[in-house]
PDB file of C-alpha atoms in Angstrom:
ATOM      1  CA  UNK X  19      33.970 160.582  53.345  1.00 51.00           C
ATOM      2  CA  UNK X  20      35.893 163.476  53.802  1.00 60.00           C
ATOM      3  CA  UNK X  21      33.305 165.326  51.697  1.00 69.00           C
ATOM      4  CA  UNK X  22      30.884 165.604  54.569  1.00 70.00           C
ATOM      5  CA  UNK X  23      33.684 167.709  56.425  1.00 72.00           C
ATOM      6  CA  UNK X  24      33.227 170.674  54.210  1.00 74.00           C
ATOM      7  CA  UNK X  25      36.945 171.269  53.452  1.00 74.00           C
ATOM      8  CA  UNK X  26      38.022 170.515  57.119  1.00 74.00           C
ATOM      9  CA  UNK X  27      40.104 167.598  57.297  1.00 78.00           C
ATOM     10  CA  UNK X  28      38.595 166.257  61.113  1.00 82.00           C
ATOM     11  CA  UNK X  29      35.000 166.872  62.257  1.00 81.00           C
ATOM     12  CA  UNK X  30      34.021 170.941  62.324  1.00 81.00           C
ATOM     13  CA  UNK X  31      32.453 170.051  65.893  1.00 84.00           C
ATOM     14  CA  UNK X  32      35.325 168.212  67.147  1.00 87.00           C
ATOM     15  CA  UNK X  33      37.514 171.217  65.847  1.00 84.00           C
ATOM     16  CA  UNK X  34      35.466 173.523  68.006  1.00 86.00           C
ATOM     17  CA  UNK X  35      35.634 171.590  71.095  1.00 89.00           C
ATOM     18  CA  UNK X  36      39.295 171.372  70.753  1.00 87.00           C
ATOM     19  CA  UNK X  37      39.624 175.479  69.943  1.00 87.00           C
ATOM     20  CA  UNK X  38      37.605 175.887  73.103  1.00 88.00           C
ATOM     21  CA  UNK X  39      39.290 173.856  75.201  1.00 89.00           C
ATOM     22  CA  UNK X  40      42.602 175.012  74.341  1.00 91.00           C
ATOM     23  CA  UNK X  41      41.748 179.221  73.736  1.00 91.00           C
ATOM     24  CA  UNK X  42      42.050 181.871  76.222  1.00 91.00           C
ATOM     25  CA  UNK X  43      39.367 183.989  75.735  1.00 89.00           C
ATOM     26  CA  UNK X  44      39.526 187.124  78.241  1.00 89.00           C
ATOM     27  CA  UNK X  45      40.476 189.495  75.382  1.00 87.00           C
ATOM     28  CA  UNK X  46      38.514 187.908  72.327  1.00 87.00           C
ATOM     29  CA  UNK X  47      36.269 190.793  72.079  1.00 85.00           C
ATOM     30  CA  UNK X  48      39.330 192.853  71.768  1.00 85.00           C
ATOM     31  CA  UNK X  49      40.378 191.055  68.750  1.00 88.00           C
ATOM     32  CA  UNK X  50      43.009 189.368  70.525  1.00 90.00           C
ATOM     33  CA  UNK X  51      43.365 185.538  70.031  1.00 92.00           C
ATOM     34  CA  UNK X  52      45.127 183.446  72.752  1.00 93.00           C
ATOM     35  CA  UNK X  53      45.781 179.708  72.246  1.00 93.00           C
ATOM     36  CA  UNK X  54      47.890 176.717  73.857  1.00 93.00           C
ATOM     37  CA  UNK X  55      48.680 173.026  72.865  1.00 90.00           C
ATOM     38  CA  UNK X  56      51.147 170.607  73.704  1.00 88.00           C
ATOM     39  CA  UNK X  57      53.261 171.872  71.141  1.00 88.00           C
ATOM     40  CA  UNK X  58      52.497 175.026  70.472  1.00 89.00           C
ATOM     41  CA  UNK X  59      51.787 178.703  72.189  1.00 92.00           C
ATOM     42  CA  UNK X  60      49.705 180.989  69.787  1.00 93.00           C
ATOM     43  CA  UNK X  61      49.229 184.954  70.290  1.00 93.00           C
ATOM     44  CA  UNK X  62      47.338 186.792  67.615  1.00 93.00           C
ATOM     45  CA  UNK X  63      45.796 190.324  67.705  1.00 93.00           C
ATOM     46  CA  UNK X  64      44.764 193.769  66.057  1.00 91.00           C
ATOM     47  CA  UNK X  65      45.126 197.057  67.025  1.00 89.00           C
ATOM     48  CA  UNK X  66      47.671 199.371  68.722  1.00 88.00           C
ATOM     49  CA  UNK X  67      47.533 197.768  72.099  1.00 87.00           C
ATOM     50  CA  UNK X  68      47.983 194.460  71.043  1.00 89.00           C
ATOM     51  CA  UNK X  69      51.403 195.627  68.461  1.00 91.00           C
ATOM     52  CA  UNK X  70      52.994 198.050  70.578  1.00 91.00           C
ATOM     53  CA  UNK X  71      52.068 196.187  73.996  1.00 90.00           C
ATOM     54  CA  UNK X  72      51.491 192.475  74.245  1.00 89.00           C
ATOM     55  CA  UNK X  73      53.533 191.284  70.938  1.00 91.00           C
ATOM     56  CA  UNK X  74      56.506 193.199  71.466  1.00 93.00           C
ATOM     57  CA  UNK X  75      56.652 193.072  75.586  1.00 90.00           C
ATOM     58  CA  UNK X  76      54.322 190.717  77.151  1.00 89.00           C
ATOM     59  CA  UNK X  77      54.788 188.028  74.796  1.00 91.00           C
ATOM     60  CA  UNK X  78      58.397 188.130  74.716  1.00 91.00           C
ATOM     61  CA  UNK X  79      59.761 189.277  77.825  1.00 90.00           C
ATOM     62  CA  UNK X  80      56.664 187.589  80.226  1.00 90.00           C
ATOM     63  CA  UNK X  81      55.044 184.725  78.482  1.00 91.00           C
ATOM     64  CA  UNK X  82      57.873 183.520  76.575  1.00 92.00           C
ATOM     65  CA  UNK X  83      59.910 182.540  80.060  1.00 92.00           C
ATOM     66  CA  UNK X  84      56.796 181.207  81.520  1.00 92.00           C
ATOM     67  CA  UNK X  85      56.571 178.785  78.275  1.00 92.00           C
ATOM     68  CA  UNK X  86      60.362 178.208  79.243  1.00 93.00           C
ATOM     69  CA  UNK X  87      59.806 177.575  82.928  1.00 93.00           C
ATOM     70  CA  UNK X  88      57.001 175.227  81.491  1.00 93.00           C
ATOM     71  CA  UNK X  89      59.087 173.163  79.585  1.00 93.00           C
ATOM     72  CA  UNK X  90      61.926 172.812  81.987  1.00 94.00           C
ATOM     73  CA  UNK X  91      59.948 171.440  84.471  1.00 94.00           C
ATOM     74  CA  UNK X  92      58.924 169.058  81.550  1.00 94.00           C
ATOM     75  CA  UNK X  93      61.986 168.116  81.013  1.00 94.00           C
ATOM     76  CA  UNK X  94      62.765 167.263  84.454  1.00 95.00           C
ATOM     77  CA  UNK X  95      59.779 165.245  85.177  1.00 94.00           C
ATOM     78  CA  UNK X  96      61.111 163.083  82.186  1.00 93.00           C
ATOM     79  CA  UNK X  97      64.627 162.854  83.338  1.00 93.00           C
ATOM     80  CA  UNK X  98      62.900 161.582  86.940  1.00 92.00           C
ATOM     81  CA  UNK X  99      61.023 159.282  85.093  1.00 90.00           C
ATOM     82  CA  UNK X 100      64.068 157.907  83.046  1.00 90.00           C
ATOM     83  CA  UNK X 101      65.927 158.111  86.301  1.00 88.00           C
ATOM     84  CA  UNK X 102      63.364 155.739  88.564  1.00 86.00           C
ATOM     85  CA  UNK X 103      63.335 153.477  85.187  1.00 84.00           C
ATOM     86  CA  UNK X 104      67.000 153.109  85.139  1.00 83.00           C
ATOM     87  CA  UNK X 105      67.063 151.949  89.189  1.00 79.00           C
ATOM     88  CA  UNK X 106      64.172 149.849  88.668  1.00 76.00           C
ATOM     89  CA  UNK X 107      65.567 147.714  86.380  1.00 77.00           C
ATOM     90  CA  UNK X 108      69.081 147.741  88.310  1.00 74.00           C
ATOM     91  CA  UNK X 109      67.251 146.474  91.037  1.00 69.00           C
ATOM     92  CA  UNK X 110      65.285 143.568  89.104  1.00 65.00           C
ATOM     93  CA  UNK X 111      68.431 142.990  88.134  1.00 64.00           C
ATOM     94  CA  UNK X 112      69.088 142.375  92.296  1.00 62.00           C
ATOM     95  CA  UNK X 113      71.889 144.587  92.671  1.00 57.00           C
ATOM     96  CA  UNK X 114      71.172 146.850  95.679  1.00 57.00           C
ATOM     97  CA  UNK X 115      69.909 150.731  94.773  1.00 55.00           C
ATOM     98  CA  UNK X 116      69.052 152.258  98.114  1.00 61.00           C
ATOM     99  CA  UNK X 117      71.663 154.616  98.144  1.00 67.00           C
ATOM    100  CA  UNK X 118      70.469 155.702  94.416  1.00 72.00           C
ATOM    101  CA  UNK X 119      66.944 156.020  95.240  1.00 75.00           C
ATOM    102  CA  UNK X 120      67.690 158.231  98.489  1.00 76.00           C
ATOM    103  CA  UNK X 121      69.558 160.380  96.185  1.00 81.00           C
ATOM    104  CA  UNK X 122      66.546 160.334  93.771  1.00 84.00           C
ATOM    105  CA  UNK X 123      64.289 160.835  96.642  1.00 83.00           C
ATOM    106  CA  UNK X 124      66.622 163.920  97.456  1.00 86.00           C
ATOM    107  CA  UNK X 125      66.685 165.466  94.156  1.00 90.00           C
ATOM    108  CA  UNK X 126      62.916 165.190  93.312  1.00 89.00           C
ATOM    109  CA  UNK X 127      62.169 166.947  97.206  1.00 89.00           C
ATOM    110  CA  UNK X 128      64.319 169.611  96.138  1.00 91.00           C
ATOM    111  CA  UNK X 129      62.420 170.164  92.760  1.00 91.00           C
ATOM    112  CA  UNK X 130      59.299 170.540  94.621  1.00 89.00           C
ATOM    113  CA  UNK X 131      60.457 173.058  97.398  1.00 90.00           C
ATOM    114  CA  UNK X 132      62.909 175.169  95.048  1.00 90.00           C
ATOM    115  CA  UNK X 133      61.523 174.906  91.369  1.00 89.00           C
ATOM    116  CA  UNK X 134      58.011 173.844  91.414  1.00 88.00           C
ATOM    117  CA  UNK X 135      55.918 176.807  91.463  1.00 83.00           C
ATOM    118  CA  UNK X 136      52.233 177.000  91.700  1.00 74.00           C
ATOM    119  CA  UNK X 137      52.130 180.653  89.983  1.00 76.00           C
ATOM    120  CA  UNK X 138      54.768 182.252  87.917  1.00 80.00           C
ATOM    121  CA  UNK X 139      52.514 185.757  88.467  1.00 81.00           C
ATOM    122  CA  UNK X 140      51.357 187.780  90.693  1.00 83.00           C
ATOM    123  CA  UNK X 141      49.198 189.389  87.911  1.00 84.00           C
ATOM    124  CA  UNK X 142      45.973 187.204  87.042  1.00 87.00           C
ATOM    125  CA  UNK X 143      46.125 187.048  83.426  1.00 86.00           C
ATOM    126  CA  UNK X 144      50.137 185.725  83.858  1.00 86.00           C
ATOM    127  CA  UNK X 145      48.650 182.924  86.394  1.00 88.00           C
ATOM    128  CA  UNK X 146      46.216 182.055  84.426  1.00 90.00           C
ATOM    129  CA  UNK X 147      48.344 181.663  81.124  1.00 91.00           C
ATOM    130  CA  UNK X 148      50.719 179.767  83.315  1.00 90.00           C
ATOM    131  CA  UNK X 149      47.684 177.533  83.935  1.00 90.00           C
ATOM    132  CA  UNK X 150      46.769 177.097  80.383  1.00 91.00           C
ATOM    133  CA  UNK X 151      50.336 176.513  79.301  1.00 92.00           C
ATOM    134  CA  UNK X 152      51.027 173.569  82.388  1.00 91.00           C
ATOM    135  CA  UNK X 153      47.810 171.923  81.325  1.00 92.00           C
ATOM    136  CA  UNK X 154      48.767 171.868  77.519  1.00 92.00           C
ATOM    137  CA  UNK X 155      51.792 170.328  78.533  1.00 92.00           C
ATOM    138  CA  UNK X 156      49.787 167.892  80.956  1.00 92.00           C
ATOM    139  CA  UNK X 157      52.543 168.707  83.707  1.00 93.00           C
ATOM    140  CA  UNK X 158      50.251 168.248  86.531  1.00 91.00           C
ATOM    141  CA  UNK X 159      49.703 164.830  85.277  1.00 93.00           C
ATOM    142  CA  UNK X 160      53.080 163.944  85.020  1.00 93.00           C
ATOM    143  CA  UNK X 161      54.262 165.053  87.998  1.00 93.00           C
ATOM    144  CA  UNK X 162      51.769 162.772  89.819  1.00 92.00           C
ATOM    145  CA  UNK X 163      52.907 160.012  88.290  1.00 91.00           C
ATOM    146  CA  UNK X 164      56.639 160.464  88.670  1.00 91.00           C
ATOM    147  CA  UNK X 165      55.392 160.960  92.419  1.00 88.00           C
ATOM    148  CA  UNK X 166      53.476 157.541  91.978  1.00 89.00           C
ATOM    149  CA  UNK X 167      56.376 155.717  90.521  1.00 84.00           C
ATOM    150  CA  UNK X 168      58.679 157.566  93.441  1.00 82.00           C
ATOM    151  CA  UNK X 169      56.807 156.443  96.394  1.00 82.00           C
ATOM    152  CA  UNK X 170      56.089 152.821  95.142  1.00 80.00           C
ATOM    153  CA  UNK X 171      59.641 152.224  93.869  1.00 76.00           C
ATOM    154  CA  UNK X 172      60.273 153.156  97.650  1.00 74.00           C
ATOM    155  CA  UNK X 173      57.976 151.040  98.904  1.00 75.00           C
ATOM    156  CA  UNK X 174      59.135 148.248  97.020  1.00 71.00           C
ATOM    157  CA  UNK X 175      63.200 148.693  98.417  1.00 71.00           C
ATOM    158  CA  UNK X 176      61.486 149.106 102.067  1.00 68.00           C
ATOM    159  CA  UNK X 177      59.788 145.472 101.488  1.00 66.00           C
ATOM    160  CA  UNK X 178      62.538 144.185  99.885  1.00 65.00           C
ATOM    161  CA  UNK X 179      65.134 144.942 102.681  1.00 62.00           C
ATOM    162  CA  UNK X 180      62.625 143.864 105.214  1.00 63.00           C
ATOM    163  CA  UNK X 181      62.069 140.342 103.631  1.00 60.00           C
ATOM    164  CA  UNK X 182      65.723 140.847 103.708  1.00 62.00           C
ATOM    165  CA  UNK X 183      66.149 141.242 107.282  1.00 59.00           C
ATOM    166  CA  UNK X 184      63.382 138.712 108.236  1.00 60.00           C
ATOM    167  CA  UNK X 185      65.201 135.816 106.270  1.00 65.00           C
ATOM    168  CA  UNK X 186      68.289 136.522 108.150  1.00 63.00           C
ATOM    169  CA  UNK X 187      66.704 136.714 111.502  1.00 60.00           C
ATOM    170  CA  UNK X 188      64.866 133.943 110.402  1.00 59.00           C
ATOM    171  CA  UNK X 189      68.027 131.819 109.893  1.00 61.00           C
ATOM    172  CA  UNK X 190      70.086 133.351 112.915  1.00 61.00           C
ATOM    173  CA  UNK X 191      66.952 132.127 115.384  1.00 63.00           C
ATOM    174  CA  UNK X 192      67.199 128.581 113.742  1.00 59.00           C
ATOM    175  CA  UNK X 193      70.962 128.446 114.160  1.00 62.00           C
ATOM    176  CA  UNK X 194      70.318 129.998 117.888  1.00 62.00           C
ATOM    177  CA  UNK X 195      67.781 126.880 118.406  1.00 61.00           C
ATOM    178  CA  UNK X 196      70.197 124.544 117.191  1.00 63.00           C
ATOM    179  CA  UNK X 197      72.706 125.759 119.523  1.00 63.00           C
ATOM    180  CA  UNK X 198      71.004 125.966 122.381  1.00 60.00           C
ATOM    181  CA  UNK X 199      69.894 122.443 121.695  1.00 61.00           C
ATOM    182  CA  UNK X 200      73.289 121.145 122.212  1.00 63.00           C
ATOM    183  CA  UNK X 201      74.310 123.245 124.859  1.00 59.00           C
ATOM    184  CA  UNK X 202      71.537 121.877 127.260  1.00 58.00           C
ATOM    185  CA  UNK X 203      72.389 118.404 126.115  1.00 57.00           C
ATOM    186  CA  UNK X 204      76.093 118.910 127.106  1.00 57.00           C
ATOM    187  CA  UNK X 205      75.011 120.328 130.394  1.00 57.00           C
ATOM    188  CA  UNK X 206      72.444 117.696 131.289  1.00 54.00           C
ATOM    189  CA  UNK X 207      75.094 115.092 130.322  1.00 53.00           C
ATOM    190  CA  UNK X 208      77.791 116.607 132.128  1.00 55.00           C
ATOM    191  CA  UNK X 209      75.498 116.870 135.241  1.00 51.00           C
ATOM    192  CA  UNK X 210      74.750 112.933 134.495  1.00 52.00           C
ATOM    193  CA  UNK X 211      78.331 111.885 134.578  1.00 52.00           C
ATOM    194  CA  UNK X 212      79.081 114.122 137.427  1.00 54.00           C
ATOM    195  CA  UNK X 213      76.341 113.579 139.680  1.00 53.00           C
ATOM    196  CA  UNK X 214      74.742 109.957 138.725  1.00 49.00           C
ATOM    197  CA  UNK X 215      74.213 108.967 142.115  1.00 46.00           C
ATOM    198  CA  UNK X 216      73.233 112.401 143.704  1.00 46.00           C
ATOM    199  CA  UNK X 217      70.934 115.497 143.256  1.00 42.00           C
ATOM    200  CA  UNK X 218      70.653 116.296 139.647  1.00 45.00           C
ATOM    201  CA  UNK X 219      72.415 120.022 139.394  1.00 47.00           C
ATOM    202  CA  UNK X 220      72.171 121.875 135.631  1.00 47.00           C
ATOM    203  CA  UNK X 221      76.344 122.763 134.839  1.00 49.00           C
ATOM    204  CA  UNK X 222      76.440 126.624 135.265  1.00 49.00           C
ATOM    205  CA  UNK X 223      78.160 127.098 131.655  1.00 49.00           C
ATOM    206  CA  UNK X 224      75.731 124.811 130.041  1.00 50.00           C
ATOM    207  CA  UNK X 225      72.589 126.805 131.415  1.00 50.00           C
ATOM    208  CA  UNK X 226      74.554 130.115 130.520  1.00 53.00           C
ATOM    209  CA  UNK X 227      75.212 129.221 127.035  1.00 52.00           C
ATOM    210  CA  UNK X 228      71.812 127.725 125.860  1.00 54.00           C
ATOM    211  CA  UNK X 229      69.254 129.651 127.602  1.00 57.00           C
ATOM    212  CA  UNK X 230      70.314 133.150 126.904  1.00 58.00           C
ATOM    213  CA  UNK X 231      70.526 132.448 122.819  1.00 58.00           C
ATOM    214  CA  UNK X 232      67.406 130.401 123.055  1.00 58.00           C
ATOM    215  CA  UNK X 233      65.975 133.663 124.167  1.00 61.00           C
ATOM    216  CA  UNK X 234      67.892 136.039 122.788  1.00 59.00           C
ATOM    217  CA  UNK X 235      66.851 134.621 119.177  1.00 58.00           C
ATOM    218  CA  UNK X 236      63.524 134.686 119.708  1.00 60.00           C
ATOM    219  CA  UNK X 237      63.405 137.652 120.576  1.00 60.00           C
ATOM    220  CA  UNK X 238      64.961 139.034 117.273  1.00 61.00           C
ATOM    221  CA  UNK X 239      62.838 137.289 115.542  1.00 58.00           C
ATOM    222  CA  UNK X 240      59.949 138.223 117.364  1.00 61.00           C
ATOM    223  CA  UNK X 241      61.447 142.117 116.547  1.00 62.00           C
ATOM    224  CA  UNK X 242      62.021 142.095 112.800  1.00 57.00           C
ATOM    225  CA  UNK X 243      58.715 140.263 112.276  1.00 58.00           C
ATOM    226  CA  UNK X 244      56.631 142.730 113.871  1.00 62.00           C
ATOM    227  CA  UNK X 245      58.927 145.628 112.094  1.00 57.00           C
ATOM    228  CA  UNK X 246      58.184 144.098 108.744  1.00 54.00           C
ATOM    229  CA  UNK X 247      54.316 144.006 109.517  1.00 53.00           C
ATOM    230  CA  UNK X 248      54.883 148.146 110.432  1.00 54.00           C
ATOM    231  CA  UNK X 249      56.493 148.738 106.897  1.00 50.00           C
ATOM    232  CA  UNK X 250      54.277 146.629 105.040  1.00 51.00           C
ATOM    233  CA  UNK X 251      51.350 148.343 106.489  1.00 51.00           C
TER     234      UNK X 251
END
């Protein structure tokens, strides 16, 4: 079948499309040749300008540290990645990360503000060969998603602790129930035996002890529920 490719070993139209979406063009007409992949930066040229200029000072001095600006931020957005893997699975695992995703958080905030920059040149050719060489790397892409995984691994610990925090208050409202419960009975039946044949008075220490807790845990439960429908929201 490969017969039909006349020597080529993929398509001759798919090998087009790829050339032209992966070529820089503005000097072609020059005879200089400009090409990026994810693996590979490509300068070829004739002439004078292109040997004595662009091969032996742009390309080396310029465009070689914006392909190593490229791939360090590459590498970073993998380590993130690894990073939010490693504390995702630590907390499947239900041991508590929060302090190692704030520090996560942290570090990937200060990527953005000190490292991650949207041109590497103020000259229009360098930002646009700092475009072509991000895109071949498909950093854009990947930076999104570590952002993705970021913000949804945080949302995740926010549930978690609420759900947390709701049990809790959950159980410290039954337990405040329960208490109040007997408190009233002991005051109503210490009233009883002190006053059976007169005016039924509450005991001061019984009133003091049940109402207050009844309330109190109501209201904390009334507090972290509606907190927990704010985060999940």
């Amino acid at each position: 079948g490969f017969d039909k490719f006349n020597g080529h070993a993929y398509d001759p139209a798919f090998v087009e499309k790829q050339l032209d979406r992966d070529s820089y063009d503005r000097w072609n007409a020059n005879g200089i040749f400009i090409g990026f992949t994810s693996h590979s930066n490509v300068f070829m040229g004739v002439g004078g300008f292109f040997c004595n200029v662009i091969s032996t000072e742009h390309v080396p001095v310029i465009y070689m540290r914006m392909a190593m600006v490229t791939h360090f931020y590459r590498a970073t957005l993998l380590h993130f990645d690894r990073r939010i893997t490693e504390a995702t699975m630590e907390l499947i695992a239900e041991k508590d990360e929060a302090d190692q995703f704030r520090s996560l958080r942290a570090d990937f905030i200060a990527f953005t503000n000190n490292y991650w920059f949207p041109a590497l040149s103020p000259q229009m050719q360098g930002q646009d060969i700092s475009l072509h060489m991000n895109r071949a790397l498909g950093l854009a892409e990947k930076y999104r998603f570590v952002k993705d995984e970021m913000e949804r691994a945080d949302e995740y610990l926010v549930s978690l602790h609420a759900n947390r925090w709701a049990k809790i208050a959950d159980n410290a409202t039954g337990y405040a129930l329960i208490f109040a419960i007997i408190a009233l009975g002991l005051g109503i039946i210490d009233v009883a035996y002190k006053n059976a044949s007169s005016t039924i008075t509450l005991s001061a220490w019984g009133v003091s002890l049940g109402i207050p807790i009844f309330i109190g845990g109501c209201h904390i439960l009334k507090k972290f529920r509606k907190n927990r429908l704010k985060k999940n929201e």
